[in-house]
Coordinates of C-alpha atoms and ligand atoms in Angstrom, one line a residue:
M206 CA 15.6 -3.6 -3.0
T207 CA 17.1 -3.2 -6.5
E208 CA 20.7 -2.0 -6.9
L209 CA 20.5 1.7 -7.6
S210 CA 23.2 1.3 -10.2
A211 CA 20.8 -1.0 -12.1
L212 CA 18.3 1.4 -13.4
G213 CA 19.3 1.4 -17.0
I214 CA 16.3 1.3 -19.4
T215 CA 16.2 -2.0 -21.2
G216 CA 12.8 -1.8 -22.9
V217 CA 9.5 -0.1 -23.1
T218 CA 6.1 -1.7 -23.6
I219 CA 3.1 0.5 -24.7
T220 CA -0.4 -1.0 -24.4
P221 CA -3.4 0.9 -25.7
V222 CA -6.6 0.4 -23.7
A223 CA -10.2 1.6 -23.9
F224 CA -12.6 2.2 -21.1
S225 CA -16.3 3.0 -21.1
D226 CA -17.1 6.7 -21.1
P227 CA -20.6 8.3 -20.8
P228 CA -22.1 10.7 -23.3
L229 CA -20.6 13.9 -21.8
L230 CA -21.4 17.0 -23.7
N231 CA -18.9 19.8 -24.4
Q232 CA -18.1 22.7 -26.7
V233 CA -17.0 20.4 -29.6
G234 CA -19.5 17.6 -29.3
V235 CA -19.9 14.6 -27.1
H236 CA -17.6 11.9 -25.6
Q237 CA -17.5 8.7 -27.6
P238 CA -18.6 5.4 -25.8
F239 CA -14.9 4.6 -25.0
A240 CA -12.0 6.8 -23.9
L241 CA -8.5 5.7 -25.0
R242 CA -5.4 5.6 -22.9
A243 CA -1.9 4.1 -23.3
V244 CA -0.2 2.3 -20.4
I245 CA 3.6 2.5 -20.4
E246 CA 5.8 -0.2 -18.8
L247 CA 9.4 0.8 -18.7
Q248 CA 11.8 -2.2 -18.0
T249 CA 15.1 -1.7 -16.2
D250 CA 18.1 -3.9 -16.1
G251 CA 17.6 -4.5 -12.4
G252 CA 14.2 -6.0 -13.2
L253 CA 12.0 -3.2 -11.9
I254 CA 9.2 -1.9 -14.0
G255 CA 8.1 1.7 -14.0
L256 CA 4.5 2.7 -14.9
G257 CA 3.1 5.6 -16.9
E258 CA -0.2 6.5 -18.4
T259 CA -1.0 8.9 -21.3
Y260 CA -3.3 9.5 -24.2
G261 CA -4.1 6.6 -26.4
D262 CA -4.9 8.4 -29.7
A263 CA -3.3 6.7 -32.8
A264 CA -0.9 9.6 -33.7
H265 CA 0.3 9.8 -30.1
L266 CA 0.8 6.1 -30.0
A267 CA 3.1 6.3 -33.1
R268 CA 5.1 9.0 -31.3
L269 CA 5.3 7.0 -28.1
H270 CA 6.7 4.0 -30.0
A271 CA 9.3 6.0 -31.8
A272 CA 10.4 7.7 -28.5
G273 CA 10.2 4.5 -26.5
Q274 CA 12.8 2.8 -28.7
A275 CA 15.0 5.9 -28.6
I276 CA 15.3 6.0 -24.8
V277 CA 16.4 2.3 -24.4
G278 CA 20.0 2.3 -23.2
T279 CA 19.6 5.5 -21.0
D280 CA 19.1 5.5 -17.3
V281 CA 15.9 6.5 -15.4
F282 CA 17.8 9.4 -13.7
A283 CA 19.1 10.8 -17.0
Q284 CA 16.1 13.0 -17.7
H285 CA 17.9 15.6 -19.8
E286 CA 19.2 12.9 -22.0
I287 CA 15.8 11.2 -22.2
R288 CA 14.0 14.4 -23.3
A289 CA 16.7 15.1 -25.9
R290 CA 16.4 11.6 -27.3
V291 CA 12.6 11.9 -27.4
A292 CA 12.9 15.2 -29.3
L293 CA 15.3 13.7 -31.8
A294 CA 13.1 10.6 -32.3
L295 CA 10.0 12.9 -32.9
A296 CA 11.9 14.9 -35.5
G297 CA 11.0 12.1 -37.9
V298 CA 7.4 11.7 -36.9
A299 CA 5.2 14.3 -38.5
G300 CA 2.4 16.4 -37.0
A301 CA 1.5 18.2 -33.8
D302 CA 0.0 16.1 -31.0
A303 CA -3.4 17.0 -29.6
H304 CA -6.0 15.5 -27.2
G305 CA -9.1 17.0 -25.7
L306 CA -9.6 20.7 -25.4
T307 CA -6.1 21.7 -24.4
G308 CA -5.2 24.5 -26.7
A309 CA -2.8 25.0 -29.6
I310 CA 0.2 22.7 -29.5
S311 CA 3.6 23.5 -31.0
S312 CA 6.3 20.9 -31.8
G313 CA 7.8 21.7 -28.3
G314 CA 4.5 20.9 -26.7
T315 CA 4.3 17.6 -28.6
I316 CA 7.7 16.6 -27.3
D317 CA 6.5 17.4 -23.7
R318 CA 3.4 15.3 -24.2
V319 CA 5.4 12.3 -25.3
Y320 CA 8.3 12.8 -22.9
A321 CA 5.9 13.2 -19.9
A322 CA 4.7 9.6 -20.1
F323 CA 8.2 8.2 -19.9
E324 CA 9.3 10.7 -17.2
V325 CA 6.5 9.4 -14.9
A326 CA 7.5 5.8 -15.6
C327 CA 11.1 6.6 -14.8
L328 CA 10.1 8.3 -11.5
D329 CA 8.0 5.3 -10.6
A330 CA 10.9 2.9 -11.2
A331 CA 13.3 5.2 -9.3
G332 CA 10.9 5.4 -6.4
R333 CA 10.5 1.6 -6.3
A334 CA 14.2 1.2 -6.3
L335 CA 14.6 3.6 -3.4
G336 CA 11.6 2.3 -1.6
R337 CA 10.2 5.8 -1.5
P338 CA 7.0 7.4 -3.0
V339 CA 7.4 9.7 -6.0
S340 CA 6.3 12.7 -3.9
D341 CA 9.7 12.3 -2.1
L342 CA 11.5 12.5 -5.4
L343 CA 9.7 15.8 -6.2
G344 CA 10.8 17.5 -3.0
G345 CA 8.6 15.8 -0.4
A346 CA 4.9 15.8 0.3
V347 CA 3.5 18.9 1.9
R348 CA 0.1 17.4 2.3
D349 CA -1.1 13.8 2.8
R350 CA -4.4 14.2 0.9
V351 CA -4.9 16.0 -2.4
P352 CA -8.3 17.7 -2.9
Y353 CA -10.2 17.2 -6.1
S354 CA -13.4 19.0 -7.4
A355 CA -16.6 17.5 -8.7
Y356 CA -16.6 17.8 -12.5
L357 CA -20.1 18.2 -13.7
F358 CA -21.2 17.7 -17.3
Y359 CA -24.3 18.1 -19.2
K360 CA -25.1 14.7 -20.5
W361 CA -27.6 12.5 -22.2
A362 CA -29.1 9.5 -20.4
S363 CA -27.3 7.1 -22.7
H364 CA -25.2 6.8 -25.8
P365 CA -27.7 6.4 -28.7
G366 CA -29.1 2.9 -28.8
A367 CA -27.6 1.9 -25.5
E368 CA -29.2 1.4 -22.0
P369 CA -29.2 4.5 -19.8
D370 CA -26.0 4.7 -17.7
E371 CA -26.0 5.0 -13.9
W372 CA -25.9 8.8 -14.0
G373 CA -28.9 9.4 -16.2
E374 CA -29.7 12.6 -18.1
A375 CA -28.5 16.1 -17.1
L376 CA -29.7 18.8 -19.5
D377 CA -31.0 21.6 -17.3
P378 CA -30.3 23.2 -14.0
D379 CA -32.3 20.6 -12.0
G380 CA -30.3 17.8 -13.6
I381 CA -27.0 19.6 -12.9
V382 CA -27.9 20.2 -9.3
A383 CA -28.9 16.5 -8.9
Q384 CA -25.6 15.4 -10.5
A385 CA -23.7 17.7 -8.0
R386 CA -25.6 16.4 -5.0
R387 CA -24.9 12.8 -6.0
M388 CA -21.2 13.5 -6.6
I389 CA -20.8 15.2 -3.3
A390 CA -22.7 12.4 -1.5
E391 CA -20.4 9.7 -3.0
Y392 CA -17.1 11.5 -3.0
G393 CA -17.4 14.4 -0.5
F394 CA -16.2 17.0 -3.0
G395 CA -15.7 20.5 -1.6
A396 CA -15.6 22.4 -4.9
I397 CA -17.6 22.1 -8.2
K398 CA -16.7 22.7 -11.8
L399 CA -19.4 22.7 -14.6
K400 CA -18.3 22.0 -18.1
G401 CA -20.1 24.6 -20.2
G402 CA -20.0 25.7 -23.8
F403 CA -22.7 23.3 -24.9
F404 CA -25.9 25.3 -24.2
P405 CA -26.5 29.0 -24.9
P406 CA -24.7 31.0 -22.2
D407 CA -27.9 32.2 -20.4
Q408 CA -28.9 28.6 -19.8
E409 CA -25.5 27.9 -18.3
I410 CA -25.8 31.0 -16.2
E411 CA -29.0 29.6 -14.8
A412 CA -27.3 26.3 -14.0
I413 CA -24.6 28.1 -12.0
R414 CA -27.2 30.2 -10.2
A415 CA -29.1 27.0 -9.3
L416 CA -26.0 25.4 -7.9
H417 CA -25.2 28.6 -6.0
R418 CA -28.7 28.8 -4.5
Q419 CA -28.7 25.1 -3.5
L420 CA -25.1 24.8 -2.4
P421 CA -24.3 28.4 -1.3
D422 CA -20.9 27.5 0.4
M423 CA -19.6 25.5 -2.5
P424 CA -16.8 27.2 -4.6
L425 CA -18.0 27.0 -8.3
R426 CA -16.2 27.1 -11.6
L427 CA -17.6 27.3 -15.1
D428 CA -15.5 26.1 -18.2
P429 CA -17.0 26.7 -21.7
N430 CA -13.7 25.9 -23.4
G431 CA -13.5 29.1 -25.3
A432 CA -17.1 28.9 -26.7
W433 CA -17.8 32.6 -26.3
T434 CA -16.8 35.8 -27.9
W435 CA -15.1 38.3 -25.5
E436 CA -18.4 40.3 -25.3
T437 CA -20.4 37.2 -24.3
S438 CA -17.7 36.3 -21.8
V439 CA -18.0 39.7 -20.2
H440 CA -21.8 39.4 -20.1
V441 CA -21.5 35.9 -18.4
G442 CA -18.8 37.1 -16.0
Q443 CA -20.8 40.1 -14.9
E444 CA -24.0 38.1 -14.5
L445 CA -22.2 35.6 -12.3
A446 CA -20.5 38.1 -10.0
G447 CA -20.3 36.6 -6.6
A448 CA -21.2 33.1 -7.8
L449 CA -18.0 31.8 -9.3
E450 CA -14.6 31.0 -7.7
Y451 CA -13.2 31.3 -11.2
L452 CA -14.2 31.4 -14.8
E453 CA -12.2 29.0 -17.0
D454 CA -11.3 29.7 -20.6
P455 CA -14.4 31.8 -21.5
T456 CA -12.8 32.8 -24.8
I457 CA -10.0 31.7 -27.0
G458 CA -6.5 33.2 -26.9
I459 CA -4.4 35.4 -24.7
P460 CA -5.5 38.8 -26.1
G461 CA -9.2 37.9 -25.8
M462 CA -8.8 36.5 -22.3
A463 CA -6.9 39.7 -21.3
R464 CA -9.8 41.8 -22.5
V465 CA -12.3 39.8 -20.6
A466 CA -10.1 39.8 -17.4
R467 CA -10.3 43.6 -17.3
E468 CA -14.1 43.6 -17.2
V469 CA -15.2 40.7 -15.1
P470 CA -15.1 40.5 -11.3
M471 CA -13.8 37.0 -10.9
P472 CA -10.3 35.5 -11.7
L473 CA -9.9 33.8 -15.1
A474 CA -8.2 30.4 -15.3
T475 CA -6.9 28.5 -18.3
N476 CA -5.9 25.1 -19.7
M477 CA -6.2 26.4 -23.2
C478 CA -4.3 29.7 -23.8
V479 CA -1.3 28.9 -21.6
V480 CA -0.3 25.3 -22.3
E481 CA 3.4 25.6 -22.9
F482 CA 6.2 27.5 -21.1
E483 CA 6.5 30.0 -24.0
H484 CA 2.9 31.2 -23.4
L485 CA 3.6 32.3 -19.8
A486 CA 5.5 35.5 -20.5
P487 CA 2.8 37.0 -22.9
A488 CA 0.0 35.9 -20.6
V489 CA 1.6 37.5 -17.6
A490 CA 2.5 40.7 -19.5
E491 CA -1.1 41.1 -20.7
G492 CA -2.7 40.1 -17.4
A493 CA -4.7 37.4 -19.3
V494 CA -5.1 34.9 -16.5
S495 CA -4.9 34.6 -12.7
I496 CA -4.9 30.8 -12.5
I497 CA -3.1 28.1 -14.5
L498 CA -4.5 24.6 -14.7
S499 CA -1.4 22.5 -14.9
D500 CA -1.4 19.0 -16.3
H501 CA 1.7 16.8 -16.2
H502 CA 0.5 14.8 -19.2
Y503 CA 1.2 17.8 -21.5
W504 CA 3.4 20.1 -19.4
G505 CA 6.3 17.6 -19.7
G506 CA 5.9 15.4 -16.7
L507 CA 6.1 15.8 -12.9
G508 CA 9.4 17.7 -12.8
R509 CA 8.4 20.3 -15.4
S510 CA 5.0 20.7 -13.6
R511 CA 7.0 21.6 -10.4
L512 CA 8.9 24.1 -12.5
L513 CA 5.6 25.5 -13.7
A514 CA 4.3 25.8 -10.1
G515 CA 7.4 27.8 -9.2
I516 CA 6.9 30.2 -12.1
C517 CA 3.2 30.6 -11.2
D518 CA 4.2 31.4 -7.6
T519 CA 6.8 34.0 -8.8
F520 CA 4.3 35.8 -10.9
G521 CA 1.5 35.6 -8.3
L522 CA -0.6 33.2 -10.4
G523 CA -2.8 30.6 -8.7
L524 CA -2.4 27.0 -9.6
S525 CA -5.1 24.3 -10.2
M526 CA -4.9 21.0 -12.2
H527 CA -6.6 20.0 -15.4
S528 CA -7.9 16.6 -16.3
N529 CA -9.0 14.5 -19.3
S530 CA -10.6 11.1 -19.0
H531 CA -8.0 8.9 -17.2
L532 CA -7.3 5.7 -15.3
G533 CA -5.6 5.0 -12.0
I534 CA -1.9 5.3 -13.0
S535 CA -2.7 8.9 -14.0
L536 CA -4.6 9.6 -10.8
A537 CA -1.7 8.3 -8.8
A538 CA 0.7 10.5 -10.6
M539 CA -1.6 13.6 -10.2
T540 CA -1.9 12.9 -6.5
Q541 CA 1.9 12.4 -6.0
L542 CA 2.4 15.7 -7.8
G543 CA -0.4 17.5 -5.9
A544 CA 1.2 16.3 -2.7
A545 CA 4.6 17.7 -3.6
T546 CA 3.3 21.1 -4.9
P547 CA 3.0 23.6 -2.1
E548 CA 1.9 26.2 -4.7
L549 CA -1.3 24.3 -5.4
T550 CA -4.0 26.8 -4.5
Y551 CA -7.2 25.1 -5.7
A552 CA -8.8 21.6 -5.7
C553 CA -7.7 19.7 -8.8
D554 CA -10.0 18.6 -11.6
T555 CA -10.6 14.9 -12.3
H556 CA -12.9 12.9 -14.6
W557 CA -12.6 10.0 -12.2
P558 CA -16.3 9.7 -11.2
W559 CA -17.2 9.2 -14.8
K560 CA -15.2 6.0 -15.0
R561 CA -16.8 2.7 -14.1
A562 CA -15.4 1.3 -10.8
D563 CA -14.8 -2.1 -12.5
E564 CA -12.6 -0.7 -15.3
D565 CA -9.1 0.2 -14.5
V566 CA -5.6 -1.1 -15.0
I567 CA -4.4 -1.0 -11.4
E568 CA -5.1 -3.2 -8.4
P569 CA -8.0 -1.7 -6.5
G570 CA -8.0 -0.3 -3.0
V571 CA -5.2 2.3 -3.0
L572 CA -6.8 5.3 -4.5
T573 CA -10.0 6.2 -2.6
F574 CA -11.9 9.5 -2.3
R575 CA -12.8 10.7 1.2
D576 CA -14.1 14.2 1.9
G577 CA -13.3 15.1 -1.8
A578 CA -9.6 14.2 -1.4
V579 CA -7.4 11.2 -2.3
A580 CA -4.9 10.1 0.3
V581 CA -1.4 10.2 -1.2
P582 CA -0.1 6.6 -1.7
T583 CA 2.9 6.0 0.5
G584 CA 4.2 2.9 -1.1
P585 CA 7.2 3.0 -3.4
G586 CA 7.0 4.8 -6.7
L587 CA 3.5 5.9 -7.7
G588 CA 2.2 3.5 -5.1
V589 CA 0.0 1.6 -7.4
E590 CA 0.4 -1.9 -9.0
L591 CA -0.5 -3.0 -12.5
D592 CA -3.4 -5.5 -12.7
R593 CA -2.3 -7.5 -15.7
D594 CA -5.6 -9.3 -16.2
A595 CA -7.4 -5.9 -16.1
L596 CA -4.8 -4.5 -18.6
A597 CA -5.5 -7.4 -20.9
R598 CA -9.3 -6.9 -20.7
L599 CA -9.1 -3.2 -21.4
H600 CA -6.6 -3.8 -24.3
E601 CA -9.1 -6.3 -25.7
Q602 CA -11.8 -3.7 -25.3
Y603 CA -9.5 -1.3 -27.3
R604 CA -9.1 -3.8 -30.0
R605 CA -12.8 -4.4 -30.4
C606 CA -14.1 -0.8 -30.0
R607 CA -12.4 0.3 -33.1
I608 CA -12.1 3.9 -31.9
R609 CA -8.5 5.0 -32.6
T610 CA -8.7 8.8 -31.9
R611 CA -10.7 10.9 -29.6
D612 CA -13.1 12.9 -31.8
D613 CA -16.1 14.4 -30.0
T614 CA -17.2 16.3 -33.1
A615 CA -17.2 13.4 -35.5
Y616 CA -19.3 11.3 -33.0
M617 CA -21.8 14.2 -32.5
V618 CA -22.1 14.6 -36.3
Q619 CA -22.8 10.9 -36.6
I620 CA -25.8 11.4 -34.2
D621 CA -26.8 14.8 -35.4
P622 CA -25.7 15.4 -39.0
A623 CA -26.5 19.1 -38.8
Y624 CA -24.0 19.6 -36.0
R625 CA -21.0 21.8 -36.7
R626 CA -18.0 22.7 -34.6
V627 CA -17.9 26.5 -34.3
T628 CA -15.6 28.5 -32.1
P629 CA -16.7 30.9 -30.7
R630 CA -20.3 29.7 -30.9
W631 CA -21.9 32.5 -28.9
Ligands
LIG239 O1 -13.5 15.9 -21.2 O2 -14.9 17.0 -22.4 C1 -14.0 16.9 -21.7 C2 -13.2 18.2 -21.3 O3 -13.8 19.3 -22.0 C3 -11.8 18.1 -21.7 O4 -11.6 17.7 -23.0 C4 -11.0 19.4 -21.4 O5 -9.7 19.3 -21.9 O6 -11.5 19.0 -19.0 C5 -10.9 19.7 -19.9 C6 -10.9 21.2 -19.6 O7 -10.9 21.6 -18.4 O8 -10.9 22.1 -20.5
LIG240 MG1 -10.7 23.7 -19.0

């Protein structure tokens, strides 16, 4: 075991990687053939390395590099100092960070996005030094398995010009039900989320009704990422009375969500209108949402996600977890956090089934799904080990794929030049 006094940060390595992603359809377009991530390795003076994973978009990488240099010389336990140094380093790097459909980001939110990746790596290093899992550093595990939900997407059979992928096409209720059945058969999921906002709302209502008919005991969620006006949201919410566990981000913004919440029978959830601590007070005051989807990648890491969980509990809000396309280091961090979050009230989201089994940066075998849940790794730190050959392969894939920023709309326009991003669309 490393001397605990030797946890000074001596260096940071940031490796961008790309992994295959199917053509998943959403409110702003379609997933590109490769999803980008950045793998963080934080070196300490005792020789231990801490791992983190975050977005791999070019602007985020520039911020990670600036912040990574700034935290060298601190200690993995000095989180207040590390966050302050990240904030200072980012003062000189322009622009607000963004990735996926995760709402409007302020400069404070950008700091949290960058800081989060280093905080996780620090906790991994600290856990390794102590010989204890990260869940112990977050207050201790209250569950040994973290439940996840099946994340269904409308999708094409293949990216244009490519061979069909293993999931095939899903563009109507039958395709969505077939996708659900396969995901449940392979992973044992006990809850289902459908990514909506791509087809006109009545078509998506039909897909939820088909799921409800075929899988009557399954909790269902629908998430159109703010594609609808408040009137359309109320229409969908009322049509789906009794069929949905929750309706996620039907419309954009706290006032619109509050208006919808007053007129639909099911709870509303969000990962778009409450994405920073400063959004919580107005959302609670207006009664805009009942459930927050946390995500340590942009809420400022695992410690600040625990803080969010406490605030949700205080105000009677439910807690679920948001996901973007990710690899195994992120799944390990999500699972350690889920284990140490008594306030978690719903199965978490994950894009995991959309990833090819042979593309990851961690050694295989630790993170496995059974009955829709991942057993919490009990090894030191996050409980996963970096596979350096795999990291090199996915970095080479990054180098060659030439995608440098996630842009679902630009990719869709390439395929369908008439396509326009419009919010709300219906
Ligand atoms: O991967 O297309 C996607 C999702 O739509 C993602 O970008 C969202 O951020 O999964 C997310 C959500 O729940 O809104
Ligand atoms: Mg969402």
